[in-house]
mmCIF file of N, CA, C and O in Angstrom:
data_model
loop_
_atom_site.group_PDB
_atom_site.id
_atom_site.type_symbol
_atom_site.label_atom_id
_atom_site.label_comp_id
_atom_site.label_asym_id
_atom_site.label_seq_id
_atom_site.Cartn_x
_atom_site.Cartn_y
_atom_site.Cartn_z
ATOM 1 N N MET A 283 36.667 -1.932 -15.081
ATOM 2 C CA MET A 283 35.474 -1.945 -14.283
ATOM 3 C C MET A 283 35.698 -1.112 -13.018
ATOM 4 O O MET A 283 36.739 -1.178 -12.397
ATOM 5 N N THR A 284 34.716 -0.349 -12.644
ATOM 6 C CA THR A 284 34.787 0.498 -11.467
ATOM 7 C C THR A 284 34.616 -0.337 -10.197
ATOM 8 O O THR A 284 33.780 -1.238 -10.144
ATOM 9 N N ASP A 285 35.387 -0.008 -9.182
ATOM 10 C CA ASP A 285 35.256 -0.685 -7.897
ATOM 11 C C ASP A 285 34.049 -0.101 -7.167
ATOM 12 O O ASP A 285 34.056 1.064 -6.764
ATOM 13 N N THR A 286 33.025 -0.896 -6.991
ATOM 14 C CA THR A 286 31.790 -0.433 -6.364
ATOM 15 C C THR A 286 31.798 -0.586 -4.848
ATOM 16 O O THR A 286 30.881 -0.117 -4.174
ATOM 17 N N ARG A 287 32.829 -1.216 -4.319
ATOM 18 C CA ARG A 287 32.864 -1.465 -2.873
ATOM 19 C C ARG A 287 32.765 -0.201 -2.024
ATOM 20 O O ARG A 287 32.033 -0.207 -1.023
ATOM 21 N N PRO A 288 33.447 0.893 -2.364
ATOM 22 C CA PRO A 288 33.311 2.087 -1.519
ATOM 23 C C PRO A 288 31.866 2.599 -1.446
ATOM 24 O O PRO A 288 31.391 2.966 -0.361
ATOM 25 N N LEU A 289 31.160 2.589 -2.568
ATOM 26 C CA LEU A 289 29.762 3.021 -2.553
ATOM 27 C C LEU A 289 28.920 2.076 -1.714
ATOM 28 O O LEU A 289 28.115 2.511 -0.882
ATOM 29 N N PHE A 290 29.097 0.778 -1.903
ATOM 30 C CA PHE A 290 28.319 -0.190 -1.130
ATOM 31 C C PHE A 290 28.632 -0.089 0.360
ATOM 32 O O PHE A 290 27.726 -0.179 1.191
ATOM 33 N N ARG A 291 29.881 0.108 0.719
ATOM 34 C CA ARG A 291 30.240 0.264 2.147
ATOM 35 C C ARG A 291 29.603 1.515 2.732
ATOM 36 O O ARG A 291 29.097 1.501 3.852
ATOM 37 N N PHE A 292 29.655 2.611 1.980
ATOM 38 C CA PHE A 292 29.063 3.864 2.439
ATOM 39 C C PHE A 292 27.574 3.661 2.698
ATOM 40 O O PHE A 292 27.061 4.013 3.758
ATOM 41 N N CYS A 293 26.886 3.078 1.736
ATOM 42 C CA CYS A 293 25.445 2.883 1.859
ATOM 43 C C CYS A 293 25.104 1.898 2.986
ATOM 44 O O CYS A 293 24.153 2.109 3.727
ATOM 45 N N ALA A 294 25.873 0.850 3.110
ATOM 46 C CA ALA A 294 25.597 -0.153 4.142
ATOM 47 C C ALA A 294 25.674 0.433 5.548
ATOM 48 O O ALA A 294 24.975 -0.024 6.447
ATOM 49 N N CYS A 295 26.508 1.440 5.736
ATOM 50 C CA CYS A 295 26.697 2.041 7.057
ATOM 51 C C CYS A 295 25.896 3.326 7.259
ATOM 52 O O CYS A 295 25.908 3.899 8.343
ATOM 53 N N CYS A 296 25.190 3.759 6.251
ATOM 54 C CA CYS A 296 24.405 4.998 6.325
ATOM 55 C C CYS A 296 23.174 4.779 7.215
ATOM 56 O O CYS A 296 22.591 3.692 7.209
ATOM 57 N N PRO A 297 22.739 5.802 7.954
ATOM 58 C CA PRO A 297 21.535 5.653 8.779
ATOM 59 C C PRO A 297 20.235 5.655 7.966
ATOM 60 O O PRO A 297 19.158 5.613 8.528
ATOM 61 N N ALA A 298 20.326 5.707 6.654
ATOM 62 C CA ALA A 298 19.208 5.540 5.723
ATOM 63 C C ALA A 298 18.106 6.599 5.810
ATOM 64 O O ALA A 298 16.923 6.267 5.884
ATOM 65 N N PRO A 299 18.453 7.874 5.741
ATOM 66 C CA PRO A 299 17.393 8.877 5.699
ATOM 67 C C PRO A 299 16.540 8.760 4.439
ATOM 68 O O PRO A 299 15.398 9.213 4.406
ATOM 69 N N CYS A 300 17.053 8.104 3.417
ATOM 70 C CA CYS A 300 16.323 7.936 2.157
ATOM 71 C C CYS A 300 15.057 7.108 2.325
ATOM 72 O O CYS A 300 14.113 7.233 1.540
ATOM 73 N N ARG A 301 15.017 6.277 3.337
ATOM 74 C CA ARG A 301 13.866 5.371 3.524
ATOM 75 C C ARG A 301 12.576 6.111 3.843
ATOM 76 O O ARG A 301 11.495 5.538 3.756
ATOM 77 N N SER A 302 12.673 7.394 4.152
ATOM 78 C CA SER A 302 11.463 8.165 4.460
ATOM 79 C C SER A 302 10.520 8.229 3.269
ATOM 80 O O SER A 302 9.317 8.423 3.444
ATOM 81 N N VAL A 303 11.018 8.050 2.050
ATOM 82 C CA VAL A 303 10.155 8.098 0.864
ATOM 83 C C VAL A 303 9.355 6.818 0.673
ATOM 84 O O VAL A 303 8.450 6.782 -0.150
ATOM 85 N N LEU A 304 9.664 5.779 1.406
ATOM 86 C CA LEU A 304 9.007 4.502 1.193
ATOM 87 C C LEU A 304 7.611 4.422 1.783
ATOM 88 O O LEU A 304 6.821 3.573 1.387
ATOM 89 N N GLY A 305 7.298 5.265 2.726
ATOM 90 C CA GLY A 305 5.986 5.197 3.347
ATOM 91 C C GLY A 305 5.804 3.895 4.095
ATOM 92 O O GLY A 305 6.749 3.332 4.639
ATOM 93 N N THR A 306 4.592 3.382 4.062
ATOM 94 C CA THR A 306 4.298 2.169 4.828
ATOM 95 C C THR A 306 3.914 0.987 3.945
ATOM 96 O O THR A 306 3.436 -0.019 4.445
ATOM 97 N N ALA A 307 4.141 1.096 2.653
ATOM 98 C CA ALA A 307 3.795 -0.005 1.746
ATOM 99 C C ALA A 307 4.590 -1.252 2.125
ATOM 100 O O ALA A 307 5.809 -1.231 2.158
ATOM 101 N N ASP A 308 3.878 -2.319 2.430
ATOM 102 C CA ASP A 308 4.526 -3.559 2.882
ATOM 103 C C ASP A 308 5.583 -4.068 1.913
ATOM 104 O O ASP A 308 6.648 -4.501 2.320
ATOM 105 N N GLU A 309 5.307 -4.027 0.615
ATOM 106 C CA GLU A 309 6.246 -4.590 -0.343
ATOM 107 C C GLU A 309 7.556 -3.809 -0.412
ATOM 108 O O GLU A 309 8.567 -4.340 -0.850
ATOM 109 N N LEU A 310 7.556 -2.562 0.042
ATOM 110 C CA LEU A 310 8.782 -1.765 0.032
ATOM 111 C C LEU A 310 9.464 -1.721 1.389
ATOM 112 O O LEU A 310 10.577 -1.239 1.502
ATOM 113 N N GLN A 311 8.826 -2.209 2.414
ATOM 114 C CA GLN A 311 9.370 -2.117 3.770
ATOM 115 C C GLN A 311 10.185 -3.329 4.203
ATOM 116 O O GLN A 311 10.670 -3.364 5.317
ATOM 117 N N HIS A 312 10.351 -4.297 3.353
ATOM 118 C CA HIS A 312 11.185 -5.447 3.711
ATOM 119 C C HIS A 312 12.633 -4.985 3.840
ATOM 120 O O HIS A 312 13.189 -4.380 2.915
ATOM 121 N N GLU A 313 13.225 -5.265 4.969
ATOM 122 C CA GLU A 313 14.603 -4.822 5.238
ATOM 123 C C GLU A 313 15.572 -5.308 4.165
ATOM 124 O O GLU A 313 16.495 -4.593 3.778
ATOM 125 N N SER A 314 15.362 -6.500 3.659
ATOM 126 C CA SER A 314 16.293 -7.062 2.671
ATOM 127 C C SER A 314 16.244 -6.348 1.335
ATOM 128 O O SER A 314 17.090 -6.579 0.480
ATOM 129 N N ARG A 315 15.289 -5.454 1.150
ATOM 130 C CA ARG A 315 15.160 -4.731 -0.122
ATOM 131 C C ARG A 315 15.648 -3.293 -0.041
ATOM 132 O O ARG A 315 15.598 -2.573 -1.027
ATOM 133 N N THR A 316 16.105 -2.885 1.115
ATOM 134 C CA THR A 316 16.584 -1.517 1.270
ATOM 135 C C THR A 316 17.964 -1.358 0.634
ATOM 136 O O THR A 316 18.696 -2.342 0.476
ATOM 137 N N PRO A 317 18.336 -0.147 0.281
ATOM 138 C CA PRO A 317 19.657 0.055 -0.313
ATOM 139 C C PRO A 317 20.791 -0.458 0.577
ATOM 140 O O PRO A 317 21.737 -1.067 0.086
ATOM 141 N N SER A 318 20.680 -0.232 1.884
ATOM 142 C CA SER A 318 21.757 -0.666 2.775
ATOM 143 C C SER A 318 21.875 -2.188 2.814
ATOM 144 O O SER A 318 22.976 -2.738 2.783
ATOM 145 N N SER A 319 20.752 -2.891 2.842
ATOM 146 C CA SER A 319 20.804 -4.357 2.848
ATOM 147 C C SER A 319 21.299 -4.907 1.521
ATOM 148 O O SER A 319 22.109 -5.836 1.488
ATOM 149 N N LEU A 320 20.836 -4.334 0.424
ATOM 150 C CA LEU A 320 21.315 -4.769 -0.887
ATOM 151 C C LEU A 320 22.812 -4.515 -1.018
ATOM 152 O O LEU A 320 23.533 -5.323 -1.598
ATOM 153 N N SER A 321 23.273 -3.417 -0.448
ATOM 154 C CA SER A 321 24.706 -3.123 -0.462
ATOM 155 C C SER A 321 25.493 -4.173 0.303
ATOM 156 O O SER A 321 26.558 -4.609 -0.139
ATOM 157 N N LEU A 322 24.978 -4.590 1.453
ATOM 158 C CA LEU A 322 25.650 -5.638 2.236
ATOM 159 C C LEU A 322 25.694 -6.955 1.467
ATOM 160 O O LEU A 322 26.707 -7.662 1.483
ATOM 161 N N ILE A 323 24.601 -7.287 0.798
ATOM 162 C CA ILE A 323 24.571 -8.517 0.012
ATOM 163 C C ILE A 323 25.588 -8.441 -1.128
ATOM 164 O O ILE A 323 26.352 -9.377 -1.357
ATOM 165 N N ALA A 324 25.600 -7.319 -1.843
ATOM 166 C CA ALA A 324 26.550 -7.152 -2.946
ATOM 167 C C ALA A 324 27.986 -7.237 -2.447
ATOM 168 O O ALA A 324 28.836 -7.880 -3.075
ATOM 169 N N LEU A 325 28.271 -6.589 -1.317
ATOM 170 C CA LEU A 325 29.620 -6.663 -0.750
ATOM 171 C C LEU A 325 30.006 -8.098 -0.403
ATOM 172 O O LEU A 325 31.136 -8.528 -0.651
ATOM 173 N N ALA A 326 29.075 -8.831 0.168
ATOM 174 C CA ALA A 326 29.358 -10.224 0.540
ATOM 175 C C ALA A 326 29.659 -11.069 -0.698
ATOM 176 O O ALA A 326 30.541 -11.928 -0.668
ATOM 177 N N VAL A 327 28.956 -10.805 -1.789
ATOM 178 C CA VAL A 327 29.226 -11.529 -3.037
ATOM 179 C C VAL A 327 30.596 -11.124 -3.584
ATOM 180 O O VAL A 327 31.412 -11.981 -3.930
ATOM 181 N N ILE A 328 30.865 -9.828 -3.629
ATOM 182 C CA ILE A 328 32.139 -9.334 -4.156
ATOM 183 C C ILE A 328 33.309 -9.902 -3.353
ATOM 184 O O ILE A 328 34.332 -10.297 -3.914
ATOM 185 N N ASP A 329 33.155 -9.945 -2.038
ATOM 186 C CA ASP A 329 34.238 -10.400 -1.161
ATOM 187 C C ASP A 329 34.286 -11.921 -0.995
ATOM 188 O O ASP A 329 35.102 -12.438 -0.234
ATOM 189 N N GLY A 330 33.400 -12.643 -1.689
ATOM 190 C CA GLY A 330 33.419 -14.097 -1.641
ATOM 191 C C GLY A 330 32.789 -14.699 -0.402
ATOM 192 O O GLY A 330 32.943 -15.897 -0.147
ATOM 193 N N GLN A 331 32.076 -13.907 0.393
ATOM 194 C CA GLN A 331 31.428 -14.428 1.591
ATOM 195 C C GLN A 331 30.080 -15.074 1.274
ATOM 196 O O GLN A 331 29.574 -15.861 2.064
ATOM 197 N N LEU A 332 29.487 -14.676 0.148
ATOM 198 C CA LEU A 332 28.258 -15.302 -0.347
ATOM 199 C C LEU A 332 28.526 -15.775 -1.769
ATOM 200 O O LEU A 332 29.188 -15.071 -2.534
ATOM 201 N N PRO A 333 27.996 -16.925 -2.128
ATOM 202 C CA PRO A 333 28.184 -17.367 -3.508
ATOM 203 C C PRO A 333 27.321 -16.542 -4.459
ATOM 204 O O PRO A 333 26.268 -16.033 -4.072
ATOM 205 N N TRP A 334 27.770 -16.397 -5.685
ATOM 206 C CA TRP A 334 26.987 -15.722 -6.716
ATOM 207 C C TRP A 334 26.087 -16.790 -7.332
ATOM 208 O O TRP A 334 26.380 -17.387 -8.352
ATOM 209 N N ASP A 335 24.987 -17.073 -6.625
ATOM 210 C CA ASP A 335 24.088 -18.145 -7.022
ATOM 211 C C ASP A 335 22.670 -17.608 -7.161
ATOM 212 O O ASP A 335 22.446 -16.405 -7.121
ATOM 213 N N GLY A 336 21.732 -18.508 -7.317
ATOM 214 C CA GLY A 336 20.346 -18.106 -7.506
ATOM 215 C C GLY A 336 19.784 -17.289 -6.362
ATOM 216 O O GLY A 336 19.034 -16.335 -6.578
ATOM 217 N N ALA A 337 20.151 -17.632 -5.130
ATOM 218 C CA ALA A 337 19.630 -16.907 -3.969
ATOM 219 C C ALA A 337 20.162 -15.474 -3.912
ATOM 220 O O ALA A 337 19.397 -14.527 -3.662
ATOM 221 N N SER A 338 21.444 -15.301 -4.149
ATOM 222 C CA SER A 338 21.994 -13.937 -4.111
ATOM 223 C C SER A 338 21.495 -13.126 -5.295
ATOM 224 O O SER A 338 21.188 -11.938 -5.153
ATOM 225 N N ARG A 339 21.375 -13.749 -6.459
ATOM 226 C CA ARG A 339 20.815 -13.046 -7.628
ATOM 227 C C ARG A 339 19.374 -12.622 -7.354
ATOM 228 O O ARG A 339 18.973 -11.508 -7.681
ATOM 229 N N ALA A 340 18.589 -13.524 -6.781
ATOM 230 C CA ALA A 340 17.189 -13.216 -6.477
ATOM 231 C C ALA A 340 17.081 -12.043 -5.511
ATOM 232 O O ALA A 340 16.208 -11.185 -5.661
ATOM 233 N N ALA A 341 17.965 -11.992 -4.537
ATOM 234 C CA ALA A 341 17.947 -10.873 -3.587
ATOM 235 C C ALA A 341 18.317 -9.566 -4.265
ATOM 236 O O ALA A 341 17.718 -8.524 -3.996
ATOM 237 N N LEU A 342 19.285 -9.617 -5.164
ATOM 238 C CA LEU A 342 19.786 -8.389 -5.780
ATOM 239 C C LEU A 342 18.935 -7.878 -6.936
ATOM 240 O O LEU A 342 19.189 -6.781 -7.434
ATOM 241 N N VAL A 343 17.914 -8.606 -7.331
ATOM 242 C CA VAL A 343 17.017 -8.072 -8.364
ATOM 243 C C VAL A 343 15.803 -7.376 -7.757
ATOM 244 O O VAL A 343 15.046 -6.719 -8.473
ATOM 245 N N ARG A 344 15.656 -7.462 -6.476
ATOM 246 C CA ARG A 344 14.527 -6.808 -5.793
ATOM 247 C C ARG A 344 14.913 -5.370 -5.423
ATOM 248 O O ARG A 344 15.128 -5.047 -4.259
ATOM 249 N N THR A 345 14.998 -4.526 -6.419
ATOM 250 C CA THR A 345 15.521 -3.171 -6.209
ATOM 251 C C THR A 345 14.445 -2.081 -6.225
ATOM 252 O O THR A 345 14.769 -0.906 -6.268
ATOM 253 N N GLU A 346 13.173 -2.450 -6.181
ATOM 254 C CA GLU A 346 12.117 -1.438 -6.241
ATOM 255 C C GLU A 346 12.266 -0.394 -5.136
ATOM 256 O O GLU A 346 12.195 0.811 -5.388
ATOM 257 N N ALA A 347 12.460 -0.846 -3.911
ATOM 258 C CA ALA A 347 12.608 0.089 -2.791
ATOM 259 C C ALA A 347 13.888 0.910 -2.936
ATOM 260 O O ALA A 347 13.889 2.119 -2.672
ATOM 261 N N ALA A 348 14.943 0.276 -3.369
ATOM 262 C CA ALA A 348 16.210 1.001 -3.542
ATOM 263 C C ALA A 348 16.095 2.063 -4.630
ATOM 264 O O ALA A 348 16.652 3.157 -4.499
ATOM 265 N N HIS A 349 15.362 1.772 -5.695
ATOM 266 C CA HIS A 349 15.147 2.779 -6.742
ATOM 267 C C HIS A 349 14.333 3.947 -6.199
ATOM 268 O O HIS A 349 14.618 5.103 -6.513
ATOM 269 N N ALA A 350 13.330 3.644 -5.368
ATOM 270 C CA ALA A 350 12.530 4.710 -4.767
ATOM 271 C C ALA A 350 13.380 5.574 -3.835
ATOM 272 O O ALA A 350 13.219 6.794 -3.774
ATOM 273 N N CYS A 351 14.307 4.939 -3.130
ATOM 274 C CA CYS A 351 15.171 5.662 -2.194
ATOM 275 C C CYS A 351 16.194 6.551 -2.908
ATOM 276 O O CYS A 351 16.640 7.547 -2.339
ATOM 277 N N ALA A 352 16.560 6.200 -4.115
ATOM 278 C CA ALA A 352 17.629 6.932 -4.816
ATOM 279 C C ALA A 352 17.332 8.415 -4.929
ATOM 280 O O ALA A 352 18.220 9.249 -4.739
ATOM 281 N N ARG A 353 16.094 8.761 -5.191
ATOM 282 C CA ARG A 353 15.754 10.187 -5.353
ATOM 283 C C ARG A 353 15.812 10.955 -4.038
ATOM 284 O O ARG A 353 15.846 12.174 -4.030
ATOM 285 N N ALA A 354 15.824 10.231 -2.923
ATOM 286 C CA ALA A 354 15.863 10.890 -1.615
ATOM 287 C C ALA A 354 17.223 10.802 -0.942
ATOM 288 O O ALA A 354 17.383 11.283 0.175
ATOM 289 N N CYS A 355 18.207 10.218 -1.606
ATOM 290 C CA CYS A 355 19.531 10.084 -0.991
ATOM 291 C C CYS A 355 20.164 11.465 -0.845
ATOM 292 O O CYS A 355 20.396 12.154 -1.844
ATOM 293 N N PRO A 356 20.443 11.897 0.390
ATOM 294 C CA PRO A 356 21.027 13.229 0.574
ATOM 295 C C PRO A 356 22.460 13.332 0.053
ATOM 296 O O PRO A 356 22.997 14.424 -0.071
ATOM 297 N N TYR A 357 23.056 12.197 -0.282
ATOM 298 C CA TYR A 357 24.436 12.186 -0.777
ATOM 299 C C TYR A 357 24.497 12.056 -2.301
ATOM 300 O O TYR A 357 25.573 12.049 -2.879
ATOM 301 N N GLY A 358 23.325 11.889 -2.938
ATOM 302 C CA GLY A 358 23.267 11.802 -4.384
ATOM 303 C C GLY A 358 23.663 10.451 -4.956
ATOM 304 O O GLY A 358 23.944 10.346 -6.144
ATOM 305 N N HIS A 359 23.671 9.412 -4.133
ATOM 306 C CA HIS A 359 24.049 8.082 -4.610
ATOM 307 C C HIS A 359 22.836 7.344 -5.176
ATOM 308 O O HIS A 359 21.723 7.495 -4.690
ATOM 309 N N ASP A 360 23.080 6.550 -6.186
ATOM 310 C CA ASP A 360 22.041 5.692 -6.751
ATOM 311 C C ASP A 360 22.532 4.252 -6.672
ATOM 312 O O ASP A 360 23.057 3.691 -7.631
ATOM 313 N N VAL A 361 22.378 3.681 -5.508
ATOM 314 C CA VAL A 361 22.831 2.317 -5.250
ATOM 315 C C VAL A 361 22.071 1.323 -6.115
ATOM 316 O O VAL A 361 22.642 0.359 -6.619
ATOM 317 N N ALA A 362 20.786 1.575 -6.334
ATOM 318 C CA ALA A 362 19.987 0.652 -7.132
ATOM 319 C C ALA A 362 20.538 0.542 -8.552
ATOM 320 O O ALA A 362 20.642 -0.569 -9.088
ATOM 321 N N ALA A 363 20.900 1.644 -9.158
ATOM 322 C CA ALA A 363 21.474 1.606 -10.510
ATOM 323 C C ALA A 363 22.802 0.853 -10.522
ATOM 324 O O ALA A 363 23.099 0.109 -11.459
ATOM 325 N N THR A 364 23.574 1.027 -9.473
ATOM 326 C CA THR A 364 24.860 0.324 -9.374
ATOM 327 C C THR A 364 24.627 -1.175 -9.216
ATOM 328 O O THR A 364 25.330 -1.989 -9.815
ATOM 329 N N ILE A 365 23.630 -1.549 -8.437
ATOM 330 C CA ILE A 365 23.304 -2.966 -8.265
ATOM 331 C C ILE A 365 22.751 -3.539 -9.568
ATOM 332 O O ILE A 365 23.094 -4.654 -9.959
ATOM 333 N N ASP A 366 21.920 -2.779 -10.268
ATOM 334 C CA ASP A 366 21.402 -3.243 -11.561
ATOM 335 C C ASP A 366 22.549 -3.537 -12.524
ATOM 336 O O ASP A 366 22.510 -4.524 -13.250
ATOM 337 N N ALA A 367 23.568 -2.693 -12.514
ATOM 338 C CA ALA A 367 24.722 -2.877 -13.393
ATOM 339 C C ALA A 367 25.603 -4.034 -12.917
ATOM 340 O O ALA A 367 26.300 -4.655 -13.721
ATOM 341 N N PHE A 368 25.560 -4.325 -11.634
ATOM 342 C CA PHE A 368 26.361 -5.394 -11.035
ATOM 343 C C PHE A 368 25.957 -6.731 -11.596
ATOM 344 O O PHE A 368 26.716 -7.553 -11.978
#
């Protein structure tokens, strides 16, 4: 299995230029649904800081905004696909 932590750390600390594609749609503007926030949640689960339970699973399936951001990532990362595989 590939170690996804470096990608999640990179995304979590990125200033998120990809978010410009989201526009102002309320359902995509929730901070907890952005690639950087999803990366932080995934890292917390991987590192044992959050349990892998219903709440963390529910957070990590809300990847609509992250999928939209993937096409605008200037670094070519697709965090949403990595989270889907997680």
